[in-house]
Amino acid sequence: MLQVKNVSANYDSSKTILKDITFNLENNCSIAIVGPSGCGKSTLLKLIDKKILPTRGKILLDGQENYQTKKRIGIVAQQQSLFPWLTVKQNVIFGPKSNKADPSEVEKEANELLQAVELFDQKDKYVFDLSGGQIQRVMLIRVLINHPQLLLLDEPFGALDPSTRLRIQNVLLNQWKKDKFSMLIVTHDVNEAIKLGQKIIILNNEPTEIIKIIDNQCFNQNDNLMIKKLKDEIFNLI
């Protein structure tokens, strides 16, 4: 589905941020990306979302370099991007309502997603009444309700407490199994990478290159010994 081929990106002519990044993300698969702060993980998502262009290399979606991001890609960014003049539920249904989806189906799905992320009782509140963690959960389901083919997530659960974070990760995995989209998750949390990524890409810094791509045998598993060994491997690399 997604092919990143020898992609490099510069902030200016003298500083290379990403260097020769190459990987494939297949249909209905997930990849987690971990690496040092400031190494360019968010820049990579912006390249895929066509917010910026690579200095060198190609990014293909289903073999096409000139793909339309609005129809194909959903992104959950770090920055708060909800409409402050709309309520929680109005924010969630904004996309499908704009696309003239069946109102009864939109209503049903919005309510189910709000229940899943434990925000149904907050549905009539506005953004300024929400905590940072609540905002992140709204941003997630606002994207999920649009059923993207490719979901990009940039530190999507950073403001959540550990127990809520685990529950919302499960919501994301359940939706991924149901809708069969592909997803690319940027995270600083190694536990999160192991839980959500079928493959884990390890990046270094200055300039950023791929150190290793790990086939995650612990994905969707509860083997604590295996998970500990994988965590130790990742920490040794980064």
CSV table of C-alpha atoms in Angstrom, one decimal:
chain,number,residue,atom,x,y,z
A,1,MET,CA,0.0,0.0,0.0
A,2,LEU,CA,2.5,2.7,1.2
A,3,GLN,CA,6.0,2.7,-0.2
A,4,VAL,CA,8.7,5.0,1.2
A,5,LYS,CA,11.7,4.8,-1.2
A,6,ASN,CA,15.0,6.4,-0.3
A,7,VAL,CA,13.4,9.5,1.1
A,8,SER,CA,15.5,12.3,2.4
A,9,ALA,CA,14.4,15.7,3.8
A,10,ASN,CA,16.3,18.9,4.6
A,11,TYR,CA,15.2,21.8,6.6
A,12,ASP,CA,17.7,23.9,4.6
A,13,SER,CA,20.5,23.2,2.2
A,14,SER,CA,22.9,22.5,5.0
A,15,LYS,CA,21.0,20.3,7.4
A,16,THR,CA,19.6,16.8,6.6
A,17,ILE,CA,16.8,15.7,8.8
A,18,LEU,CA,15.9,12.4,7.2
A,19,LYS,CA,18.3,10.3,5.1
A,20,ASP,CA,17.5,7.5,2.8
A,21,ILE,CA,14.4,6.2,4.6
A,22,THR,CA,13.0,3.1,3.0
A,23,PHE,CA,10.1,0.9,4.2
A,24,ASN,CA,6.8,-0.6,3.0
A,25,LEU,CA,3.5,-0.6,4.9
A,26,GLU,CA,1.1,-3.2,3.5
A,27,ASN,CA,-2.7,-3.2,3.6
A,28,ASN,CA,-4.3,-3.8,7.0
A,29,CYS,CA,-0.8,-3.7,8.7
A,30,SER,CA,0.6,-1.5,11.4
A,31,ILE,CA,4.1,0.0,11.9
A,32,ALA,CA,5.3,1.8,15.0
A,33,ILE,CA,8.2,4.3,14.7
A,34,VAL,CA,10.5,5.0,17.7
A,35,GLY,CA,13.6,7.2,18.0
A,36,PRO,CA,15.2,10.1,19.9
A,37,SER,CA,13.3,13.3,20.3
A,38,GLY,CA,13.8,15.7,17.4
A,39,CYS,CA,15.0,12.9,15.0
A,40,GLY,CA,12.3,13.6,12.4
A,41,LYS,CA,9.5,11.2,13.2
A,42,SER,CA,6.8,13.9,12.9
A,43,THR,CA,8.5,15.2,9.7
A,44,LEU,CA,8.1,11.7,8.1
A,45,LEU,CA,4.4,11.8,8.8
A,46,LYS,CA,4.2,15.3,7.2
A,47,LEU,CA,5.9,14.0,4.1
A,48,ILE,CA,3.4,11.1,3.8
A,49,ASP,CA,0.6,13.5,4.3
A,50,LYS,CA,2.1,15.8,1.7
A,51,LYS,CA,2.4,18.8,4.1
A,52,ILE,CA,6.0,19.0,2.9
A,53,LEU,CA,8.0,17.5,0.0
A,54,PRO,CA,11.0,15.2,0.2
A,55,THR,CA,14.4,16.5,-0.9
A,56,ARG,CA,15.0,13.2,-2.5
A,57,GLY,CA,13.2,9.9,-3.0
A,58,LYS,CA,9.6,8.9,-3.5
A,59,ILE,CA,6.5,8.2,-1.5
A,60,LEU,CA,3.9,6.0,-3.2
A,61,LEU,CA,0.4,5.1,-2.1
A,62,ASP,CA,-1.0,2.1,-4.1
A,63,GLY,CA,1.7,2.8,-6.6
A,64,GLN,CA,0.8,6.4,-7.1
A,65,GLU,CA,3.1,9.3,-6.3
A,66,ASN,CA,0.3,11.9,-6.8
A,67,TYR,CA,-2.3,10.6,-4.4
A,68,GLN,CA,-5.1,12.6,-2.8
A,69,THR,CA,-4.6,12.8,1.0
A,70,LYS,CA,-8.0,14.0,1.9
A,71,LYS,CA,-9.7,10.9,0.6
A,72,ARG,CA,-7.1,8.4,1.6
A,73,ILE,CA,-5.3,9.5,4.8
A,74,GLY,CA,-6.4,10.3,8.3
A,75,ILE,CA,-4.0,12.0,10.7
A,76,VAL,CA,-4.1,12.4,14.4
A,77,ALA,CA,-1.5,15.1,15.1
A,78,GLN,CA,0.1,16.3,18.3
A,79,GLN,CA,-1.4,19.8,18.0
A,80,GLN,CA,-4.9,20.4,19.1
A,81,SER,CA,-7.1,20.7,15.9
A,82,LEU,CA,-10.7,20.6,17.1
A,83,PHE,CA,-13.1,23.3,16.2
A,84,PRO,CA,-13.7,25.4,19.4
A,85,TRP,CA,-17.1,26.6,18.3
A,86,LEU,CA,-18.4,23.0,18.0
A,87,THR,CA,-19.3,20.6,20.8
A,88,VAL,CA,-17.5,17.3,21.2
A,89,LYS,CA,-20.1,15.4,19.2
A,90,GLN,CA,-20.3,18.1,16.5
A,91,ASN,CA,-16.6,17.8,16.1
A,92,VAL,CA,-16.8,14.0,15.8
A,93,ILE,CA,-19.5,14.0,13.1
A,94,PHE,CA,-18.2,17.0,11.1
A,95,GLY,CA,-16.4,14.9,8.5
A,96,PRO,CA,-19.1,12.4,7.6
A,97,LYS,CA,-21.8,15.1,7.9
A,98,SER,CA,-19.8,17.3,5.4
A,99,ASN,CA,-19.7,14.3,3.1
A,100,LYS,CA,-23.4,13.8,3.3
A,101,ALA,CA,-23.3,10.4,4.9
A,102,ASP,CA,-26.5,8.8,6.2
A,103,PRO,CA,-27.4,10.9,9.3
A,104,SER,CA,-28.8,7.9,11.2
A,105,GLU,CA,-25.6,5.8,10.6
A,106,VAL,CA,-23.4,8.8,11.5
A,107,GLU,CA,-25.4,9.3,14.7
A,108,LYS,CA,-25.1,5.6,15.6
A,109,GLU,CA,-21.4,5.3,14.9
A,110,ALA,CA,-20.6,8.6,16.7
A,111,ASN,CA,-22.4,7.4,19.8
A,112,GLU,CA,-20.6,4.1,19.7
A,113,LEU,CA,-17.2,5.7,19.4
A,114,LEU,CA,-17.9,8.2,22.1
A,115,GLN,CA,-18.9,5.3,24.4
A,116,ALA,CA,-15.8,3.4,23.5
A,117,VAL,CA,-13.4,6.3,24.5
A,118,GLU,CA,-15.5,7.0,27.6
A,119,LEU,CA,-16.7,10.5,26.5
A,120,PHE,CA,-20.4,9.9,25.8
A,121,ASP,CA,-21.3,12.0,28.9
A,122,GLN,CA,-19.0,14.8,27.6
A,123,LYS,CA,-20.6,14.9,24.1
A,124,ASP,CA,-22.2,18.3,24.6
A,125,LYS,CA,-19.2,20.1,26.0
A,126,TYR,CA,-16.9,22.5,24.1
A,127,VAL,CA,-13.2,22.2,23.7
A,128,PHE,CA,-12.3,24.7,26.4
A,129,ASP,CA,-14.1,22.5,28.9
A,130,LEU,CA,-12.0,19.4,28.1
A,131,SER,CA,-8.7,18.1,29.5
A,132,GLY,CA,-5.8,17.4,27.2
A,133,GLY,CA,-6.4,13.7,27.4
A,134,GLN,CA,-10.1,14.2,26.5
A,135,ILE,CA,-9.1,16.3,23.5
A,136,GLN,CA,-6.8,13.6,22.3
A,137,ARG,CA,-9.6,11.0,22.5
A,138,VAL,CA,-11.9,13.3,20.5
A,139,MET,CA,-9.3,13.8,17.9
A,140,LEU,CA,-8.8,10.1,17.5
A,141,ILE,CA,-12.5,9.2,17.0
A,142,ARG,CA,-13.0,12.2,14.8
A,143,VAL,CA,-10.6,10.6,12.4
A,144,LEU,CA,-11.8,7.0,12.9
A,145,ILE,CA,-15.4,7.9,12.0
A,146,ASN,CA,-14.2,8.9,8.5
A,147,HIS,CA,-12.8,5.3,7.8
A,148,PRO,CA,-9.4,6.3,6.3
A,149,GLN,CA,-7.4,3.7,4.3
A,150,LEU,CA,-4.2,4.9,6.0
A,151,LEU,CA,-4.1,6.3,9.5
A,152,LEU,CA,-1.1,8.4,10.7
A,153,LEU,CA,-0.8,8.9,14.5
A,154,ASP,CA,1.7,11.3,16.0
A,155,GLU,CA,2.1,10.7,19.7
A,156,PRO,CA,-1.7,10.2,19.9
A,157,PHE,CA,-1.9,9.2,23.6
A,158,GLY,CA,0.8,11.3,25.2
A,159,ALA,CA,-1.7,13.2,27.5
A,160,LEU,CA,-3.4,10.1,28.8
A,161,ASP,CA,-2.8,8.5,32.2
A,162,PRO,CA,-1.4,4.9,31.9
A,163,SER,CA,-4.7,3.0,32.5
A,164,THR,CA,-6.7,5.2,30.1
A,165,ARG,CA,-3.9,5.0,27.6
A,166,LEU,CA,-4.1,1.2,27.6
A,167,ARG,CA,-7.9,1.2,27.2
A,168,ILE,CA,-7.8,3.6,24.3
A,169,GLN,CA,-5.0,1.7,22.6
A,170,ASN,CA,-7.4,-1.3,22.7
A,171,VAL,CA,-10.2,0.9,21.2
A,172,LEU,CA,-7.8,1.7,18.3
A,173,LEU,CA,-6.8,-1.9,17.8
A,174,ASN,CA,-10.4,-3.0,17.8
A,175,GLN,CA,-11.3,-0.4,15.1
A,176,TRP,CA,-8.2,-1.4,13.1
A,177,LYS,CA,-9.4,-5.0,13.1
A,178,LYS,CA,-12.9,-4.0,12.1
A,179,ASP,CA,-12.1,-1.4,9.4
A,180,LYS,CA,-8.9,-3.1,8.1
A,181,PHE,CA,-7.0,0.1,7.5
A,182,SER,CA,-3.2,0.5,7.6
A,183,MET,CA,-1.6,2.6,10.3
A,184,LEU,CA,1.7,4.2,11.1
A,185,ILE,CA,2.3,5.3,14.7
A,186,VAL,CA,5.0,7.6,16.0
A,187,THR,CA,5.6,7.2,19.7
A,188,HIS,CA,8.3,7.7,22.4
A,189,ASP,CA,6.7,4.9,24.4
A,190,VAL,CA,8.4,1.5,23.7
A,191,ASN,CA,5.5,-0.4,25.4
A,192,GLU,CA,3.1,1.4,23.0
A,193,ALA,CA,5.2,0.5,20.0
A,194,ILE,CA,5.3,-3.1,21.0
A,195,LYS,CA,1.5,-3.2,21.6
A,196,LEU,CA,0.5,-1.3,18.4
A,197,GLY,CA,3.1,-2.1,15.8
A,198,GLN,CA,3.3,-5.4,13.9
A,199,LYS,CA,6.7,-4.0,12.8
A,200,ILE,CA,8.8,-1.5,14.7
A,201,ILE,CA,11.1,0.9,12.9
A,202,ILE,CA,14.0,2.2,15.0
A,203,LEU,CA,15.5,5.5,14.1
A,204,ASN,CA,18.8,7.2,15.1
A,205,ASN,CA,19.6,10.9,14.9
A,206,GLU,CA,21.7,13.5,13.0
A,207,PRO,CA,20.9,12.7,10.3
A,208,THR,CA,18.0,10.3,10.9
A,209,GLU,CA,18.4,6.9,9.4
A,210,ILE,CA,16.7,3.5,10.0
A,211,ILE,CA,18.8,1.5,12.4
A,212,LYS,CA,16.6,-1.6,12.2
A,213,ILE,CA,13.1,-2.8,11.3
A,214,ILE,CA,11.9,-5.4,13.8
A,215,ASP,CA,9.2,-8.0,13.0
A,216,ASN,CA,7.3,-7.7,16.3
A,217,GLN,CA,6.6,-11.2,17.6
A,218,CYS,CA,5.0,-9.7,20.7
A,219,PHE,CA,2.2,-7.9,18.8
A,220,ASN,CA,-1.1,-8.8,20.4
A,221,GLN,CA,0.6,-11.2,22.8
A,222,ASN,CA,0.9,-11.3,26.6
A,223,ASP,CA,4.2,-13.1,27.0
A,224,ASN,CA,6.0,-10.9,29.5
A,225,LEU,CA,9.3,-12.6,29.0
A,226,MET,CA,9.2,-12.1,25.2
A,227,ILE,CA,8.1,-8.5,25.7
A,228,LYS,CA,11.0,-7.8,28.1
A,229,LYS,CA,13.5,-9.2,25.7
A,230,LEU,CA,12.1,-7.1,22.9
A,231,LYS,CA,12.1,-3.9,25.1
A,232,ASP,CA,15.7,-4.6,26.0
A,233,GLU,CA,16.7,-4.9,22.3
A,234,ILE,CA,14.9,-1.7,21.4
A,235,PHE,CA,16.5,0.3,24.3
A,236,ASN,CA,19.9,-1.0,23.3
A,237,LEU,CA,19.4,0.4,19.8
A,238,ILE,CA,18.1,3.8,20.8
